[in-house]
């Protein structure tokens, strides 16, 4: 949905908009293992997108992504944990293994984060597979312990779903 166009002088310049077009729809997939909201890489930076997925009933947000060696160490895990904790759901990320001979070197670090922002499983930058159990009952438990949805101040701010819950 969001294109990665950045310029950090002396570090990295990247413009996805030169070769890609931004997505126009939110993607939620109903599966045998739950309702999954899908974002790609840079989308993880936008809390509003994650909030819409949560409002539409997602149990898990999945972000395949390839953060670079500049933003990866600073933001990749932080953003995963923030999206999970803010929305009290699971976040799974999958990233390519690091290839230092490539023109684009990815940070790696595929991870599964729980609804309190706790890292359940993670790997470093080598090729590997994460296998972990997801207990969706923790979502409701965490939401009872910390009832953020009921404590939001709709009289002061609101998130508007312009596509409506009937979309993808």
PDB file of C-alpha atoms in Angstrom:
ATOM      1  CA  UNK A   1       0.000   0.000   0.000  1.00  0.00           C
ATOM      2  CA  UNK A   2       2.812   2.402   0.950  1.00  0.00           C
ATOM      3  CA  UNK A   3       5.864   2.839  -1.250  1.00  0.00           C
ATOM      4  CA  UNK A   4       9.343   2.999   0.224  1.00  0.00           C
ATOM      5  CA  UNK A   5      10.778   6.295  -0.996  1.00  0.00           C
ATOM      6  CA  UNK A   6      13.565   7.478   1.293  1.00  0.00           C
ATOM      7  CA  UNK A   7      16.783   9.433   1.174  1.00  0.00           C
ATOM      8  CA  UNK A   8      19.111   9.212   4.155  1.00  0.00           C
ATOM      9  CA  UNK A   9      22.243  11.117   3.047  1.00  0.00           C
ATOM     10  CA  UNK A  10      25.359   9.026   3.236  1.00  0.00           C
ATOM     11  CA  UNK A  11      23.356   5.874   4.046  1.00  0.00           C
ATOM     12  CA  UNK A  12      20.637   4.892   1.553  1.00  0.00           C
ATOM     13  CA  UNK A  13      18.459   6.295  -1.186  1.00  0.00           C
ATOM     14  CA  UNK A  14      15.647   4.126  -2.452  1.00  0.00           C
ATOM     15  CA  UNK A  15      12.566   4.932  -4.523  1.00  0.00           C
ATOM     16  CA  UNK A  16      10.056   2.137  -5.025  1.00  0.00           C
ATOM     17  CA  UNK A  17       7.811   4.641  -6.800  1.00  0.00           C
ATOM     18  CA  UNK A  18      10.174   4.549  -9.800  1.00  0.00           C
ATOM     19  CA  UNK A  19       9.209   0.926 -10.517  1.00  0.00           C
ATOM     20  CA  UNK A  20       6.103   0.086  -8.455  1.00  0.00           C
ATOM     21  CA  UNK A  21       2.573   1.389  -8.011  1.00  0.00           C
ATOM     22  CA  UNK A  22       1.016   1.667  -4.562  1.00  0.00           C
ATOM     23  CA  UNK A  23      -1.745  -0.775  -3.694  1.00  0.00           C
ATOM     24  CA  UNK A  24      -5.293   0.529  -3.445  1.00  0.00           C
ATOM     25  CA  UNK A  25      -6.935  -2.067  -1.196  1.00  0.00           C
ATOM     26  CA  UNK A  26      -6.437  -3.546   2.231  1.00  0.00           C
ATOM     27  CA  UNK A  27      -5.922  -7.300   2.133  1.00  0.00           C
ATOM     28  CA  UNK A  28      -7.437  -9.570   4.766  1.00  0.00           C
ATOM     29  CA  UNK A  29      -7.410 -13.315   4.277  1.00  0.00           C
ATOM     30  CA  UNK A  30      -9.702 -15.673   6.172  1.00  0.00           C
ATOM     31  CA  UNK A  31      -7.889 -18.964   6.733  1.00  0.00           C
ATOM     32  CA  UNK A  32      -8.253 -22.117   8.807  1.00  0.00           C
ATOM     33  CA  UNK A  33      -5.801 -20.578  11.270  1.00  0.00           C
ATOM     34  CA  UNK A  34      -7.499 -17.205  11.634  1.00  0.00           C
ATOM     35  CA  UNK A  35      -8.055 -13.876   9.965  1.00  0.00           C
ATOM     36  CA  UNK A  36      -4.823 -12.411   8.649  1.00  0.00           C
ATOM     37  CA  UNK A  37      -4.155  -8.812   7.626  1.00  0.00           C
ATOM     38  CA  UNK A  38      -1.403  -8.470   5.043  1.00  0.00           C
ATOM     39  CA  UNK A  39       1.018  -5.587   4.671  1.00  0.00           C
ATOM     40  CA  UNK A  40       4.277  -5.498   2.765  1.00  0.00           C
ATOM     41  CA  UNK A  41       7.517  -4.204   4.266  1.00  0.00           C
ATOM     42  CA  UNK A  42       7.123  -0.406   4.536  1.00  0.00           C
ATOM     43  CA  UNK A  43       3.427  -0.799   5.450  1.00  0.00           C
ATOM     44  CA  UNK A  44       4.496  -1.810   8.969  1.00  0.00           C
ATOM     45  CA  UNK A  45       5.392   1.842   9.627  1.00  0.00           C
ATOM     46  CA  UNK A  46       1.751   2.935   9.342  1.00  0.00           C
ATOM     47  CA  UNK A  47      -0.160   2.304  12.561  1.00  0.00           C
ATOM     48  CA  UNK A  48      -3.451   3.338  10.970  1.00  0.00           C
ATOM     49  CA  UNK A  49      -3.297   0.408   8.552  1.00  0.00           C
ATOM     50  CA  UNK A  50      -2.718  -2.011  11.425  1.00  0.00           C
ATOM     51  CA  UNK A  51      -5.586  -0.434  13.368  1.00  0.00           C
ATOM     52  CA  UNK A  52      -7.948  -0.931  10.426  1.00  0.00           C
ATOM     53  CA  UNK A  53      -6.945  -4.588  10.163  1.00  0.00           C
ATOM     54  CA  UNK A  54      -7.587  -5.023  13.895  1.00  0.00           C
ATOM     55  CA  UNK A  55     -10.959  -3.257  13.600  1.00  0.00           C
ATOM     56  CA  UNK A  56     -11.840  -5.623  10.755  1.00  0.00           C
ATOM     57  CA  UNK A  57     -11.168  -8.600  13.008  1.00  0.00           C
ATOM     58  CA  UNK A  58      -7.644  -9.676  12.099  1.00  0.00           C
ATOM     59  CA  UNK A  59      -5.951 -11.985  14.627  1.00  0.00           C
ATOM     60  CA  UNK A  60      -2.573 -11.796  12.955  1.00  0.00           C
ATOM     61  CA  UNK A  61      -0.791  -9.186  10.859  1.00  0.00           C
ATOM     62  CA  UNK A  62       1.772 -10.551   8.432  1.00  0.00           C
ATOM     63  CA  UNK A  63       4.458  -8.373   6.902  1.00  0.00           C
ATOM     64  CA  UNK A  64       6.954  -9.874   4.488  1.00  0.00           C
ATOM     65  CA  UNK A  65       9.719  -7.318   4.311  1.00  0.00           C
ATOM     66  CA  UNK A  66      13.345  -6.575   3.593  1.00  0.00           C
ATOM     67  CA  UNK A  67      14.420  -3.716   5.827  1.00  0.00           C
ATOM     68  CA  UNK A  68      17.925  -2.536   5.002  1.00  0.00           C
ATOM     69  CA  UNK A  69      21.050  -2.334   7.118  1.00  0.00           C
ATOM     70  CA  UNK A  70      20.345   1.304   8.057  1.00  0.00           C
ATOM     71  CA  UNK A  71      16.729   1.130   9.221  1.00  0.00           C
ATOM     72  CA  UNK A  72      16.617  -2.578  10.075  1.00  0.00           C
ATOM     73  CA  UNK A  73      18.695  -2.518  13.265  1.00  0.00           C
ATOM     74  CA  UNK A  74      16.827   0.537  14.560  1.00  0.00           C
ATOM     75  CA  UNK A  75      13.236  -0.070  13.512  1.00  0.00           C
ATOM     76  CA  UNK A  76      12.387  -3.615  12.322  1.00  0.00           C
ATOM     77  CA  UNK A  77      11.730  -5.279  15.702  1.00  0.00           C
ATOM     78  CA  UNK A  78      10.533  -2.033  17.290  1.00  0.00           C
ATOM     79  CA  UNK A  79       7.789  -1.610  14.682  1.00  0.00           C
ATOM     80  CA  UNK A  80       6.710  -5.257  14.938  1.00  0.00           C
ATOM     81  CA  UNK A  81       6.381  -5.022  18.688  1.00  0.00           C
ATOM     82  CA  UNK A  82       4.586  -1.671  18.470  1.00  0.00           C
ATOM     83  CA  UNK A  83       2.010  -2.925  15.946  1.00  0.00           C
ATOM     84  CA  UNK A  84       1.360  -6.025  18.072  1.00  0.00           C
ATOM     85  CA  UNK A  85       1.092  -4.146  21.380  1.00  0.00           C
ATOM     86  CA  UNK A  86      -0.913  -1.201  19.987  1.00  0.00           C
ATOM     87  CA  UNK A  87      -3.492  -3.510  18.429  1.00  0.00           C
ATOM     88  CA  UNK A  88      -3.243  -6.414  20.875  1.00  0.00           C
ATOM     89  CA  UNK A  89      -2.798  -9.086  18.238  1.00  0.00           C
ATOM     90  CA  UNK A  90      -0.028 -11.198  16.736  1.00  0.00           C
ATOM     91  CA  UNK A  91       2.466  -9.894  14.191  1.00  0.00           C
ATOM     92  CA  UNK A  92       4.545 -12.182  11.996  1.00  0.00           C
ATOM     93  CA  UNK A  93       7.311 -10.961   9.732  1.00  0.00           C
ATOM     94  CA  UNK A  94       9.362 -12.848   7.214  1.00  0.00           C
ATOM     95  CA  UNK A  95      12.537 -11.444   5.769  1.00  0.00           C
ATOM     96  CA  UNK A  96      15.181 -12.690   3.362  1.00  0.00           C
ATOM     97  CA  UNK A  97      18.459 -13.982   4.688  1.00  0.00           C
ATOM     98  CA  UNK A  98      21.272 -11.452   4.527  1.00  0.00           C
ATOM     99  CA  UNK A  99      23.395 -11.604   1.385  1.00  0.00           C
ATOM    100  CA  UNK A 100      26.281  -9.166   1.709  1.00  0.00           C
ATOM    101  CA  UNK A 101      27.228  -9.683  -1.944  1.00  0.00           C
ATOM    102  CA  UNK A 102      23.843  -8.348  -3.112  1.00  0.00           C
ATOM    103  CA  UNK A 103      23.301  -4.773  -4.279  1.00  0.00           C
ATOM    104  CA  UNK A 104      20.574  -4.515  -1.601  1.00  0.00           C
ATOM    105  CA  UNK A 105      21.552  -6.031   1.740  1.00  0.00           C
ATOM    106  CA  UNK A 106      18.565  -6.986   3.893  1.00  0.00           C
ATOM    107  CA  UNK A 107      18.607  -6.931   7.696  1.00  0.00           C
ATOM    108  CA  UNK A 108      16.842 -10.307   7.982  1.00  0.00           C
ATOM    109  CA  UNK A 109      15.383 -11.158  11.408  1.00  0.00           C
ATOM    110  CA  UNK A 110      12.048 -12.877  10.725  1.00  0.00           C
ATOM    111  CA  UNK A 111       9.996 -12.724  13.925  1.00  0.00           C
ATOM    112  CA  UNK A 112       6.717 -13.647  15.617  1.00  0.00           C
ATOM    113  CA  UNK A 113       5.413 -11.171  18.211  1.00  0.00           C
ATOM    114  CA  UNK A 114       2.534 -11.695  20.651  1.00  0.00           C
ATOM    115  CA  UNK A 115      -0.326  -9.354  21.601  1.00  0.00           C
ATOM    116  CA  UNK A 116       1.579  -7.756  24.493  1.00  0.00           C
ATOM    117  CA  UNK A 117       4.518  -6.937  22.224  1.00  0.00           C
ATOM    118  CA  UNK A 118       6.528  -9.912  23.451  1.00  0.00           C
ATOM    119  CA  UNK A 119       8.882 -11.604  20.989  1.00  0.00           C
ATOM    120  CA  UNK A 120       7.750 -15.240  20.789  1.00  0.00           C
ATOM    121  CA  UNK A 121      10.278 -16.413  18.221  1.00  0.00           C
ATOM    122  CA  UNK A 122      12.932 -14.794  16.060  1.00  0.00           C
ATOM    123  CA  UNK A 123      15.945 -15.623  13.956  1.00  0.00           C
ATOM    124  CA  UNK A 124      19.008 -13.595  13.097  1.00  0.00           C
ATOM    125  CA  UNK A 125      20.020 -12.936   9.496  1.00  0.00           C
ATOM    126  CA  UNK A 126      20.796 -16.444   8.228  1.00  0.00           C
ATOM    127  CA  UNK A 127      18.388 -18.613   6.286  1.00  0.00           C
ATOM    128  CA  UNK A 128      16.130 -20.412   8.776  1.00  0.00           C
ATOM    129  CA  UNK A 129      12.530 -21.329   9.515  1.00  0.00           C
ATOM    130  CA  UNK A 130      10.509 -20.256  12.540  1.00  0.00           C
ATOM    131  CA  UNK A 131       7.969 -22.713  13.885  1.00  0.00           C
ATOM    132  CA  UNK A 132       5.918 -21.442  16.820  1.00  0.00           C
ATOM    133  CA  UNK A 133       2.458 -21.882  18.275  1.00  0.00           C
ATOM    134  CA  UNK A 134      -0.009 -19.026  18.209  1.00  0.00           C
ATOM    135  CA  UNK A 135      -2.639 -19.104  20.932  1.00  0.00           C
ATOM    136  CA  UNK A 136      -5.405 -16.757  19.818  1.00  0.00           C
ATOM    137  CA  UNK A 137      -7.026 -16.924  23.267  1.00  0.00           C
ATOM    138  CA  UNK A 138      -4.192 -14.645  24.419  1.00  0.00           C
ATOM    139  CA  UNK A 139      -5.649 -11.844  22.300  1.00  0.00           C
ATOM    140  CA  UNK A 140      -8.865 -11.657  24.291  1.00  0.00           C
ATOM    141  CA  UNK A 141      -7.004 -12.183  27.556  1.00  0.00           C
ATOM    142  CA  UNK A 142      -4.647  -9.290  26.817  1.00  0.00           C
ATOM    143  CA  UNK A 143      -7.567  -7.095  25.755  1.00  0.00           C
ATOM    144  CA  UNK A 144      -9.316  -7.822  29.064  1.00  0.00           C
ATOM    145  CA  UNK A 145      -6.176  -6.995  31.065  1.00  0.00           C
ATOM    146  CA  UNK A 146      -5.625  -3.766  29.155  1.00  0.00           C
ATOM    147  CA  UNK A 147      -8.941  -2.673  27.538  1.00  0.00           C
ATOM    148  CA  UNK A 148      -7.528  -0.179  25.037  1.00  0.00           C
ATOM    149  CA  UNK A 149     -10.483  -0.453  22.641  1.00  0.00           C
ATOM    150  CA  UNK A 150     -12.879   0.668  25.358  1.00  0.00           C
ATOM    151  CA  UNK A 151     -10.599   3.414  26.592  1.00  0.00           C
ATOM    152  CA  UNK A 152     -10.043   5.181  23.278  1.00  0.00           C
ATOM    153  CA  UNK A 153     -11.358   8.737  23.282  1.00  0.00           C
ATOM    154  CA  UNK A 154     -13.733   8.825  20.317  1.00  0.00           C
ATOM    155  CA  UNK A 155     -14.804  12.285  21.482  1.00  0.00           C
ATOM    156  CA  UNK A 156     -11.274  13.541  20.715  1.00  0.00           C
ATOM    157  CA  UNK A 157     -10.027  11.423  17.801  1.00  0.00           C
ATOM    158  CA  UNK A 158     -11.207   8.724  15.409  1.00  0.00           C
ATOM    159  CA  UNK A 159      -9.828   6.425  12.757  1.00  0.00           C
ATOM    160  CA  UNK A 160     -12.065   6.411   9.689  1.00  0.00           C
ATOM    161  CA  UNK A 161     -12.275   3.292   7.500  1.00  0.00           C
ATOM    162  CA  UNK A 162     -12.994   4.924   4.135  1.00  0.00           C
ATOM    163  CA  UNK A 163     -13.352   1.583   2.317  1.00  0.00           C
ATOM    164  CA  UNK A 164     -15.682   0.106   4.925  1.00  0.00           C
ATOM    165  CA  UNK A 165     -15.488  -3.315   6.491  1.00  0.00           C
ATOM    166  CA  UNK A 166     -17.005  -5.017   3.460  1.00  0.00           C
ATOM    167  CA  UNK A 167     -13.814  -4.583   1.404  1.00  0.00           C
ATOM    168  CA  UNK A 168     -11.164  -7.234   0.820  1.00  0.00           C
TER     169      UNK A 168
END
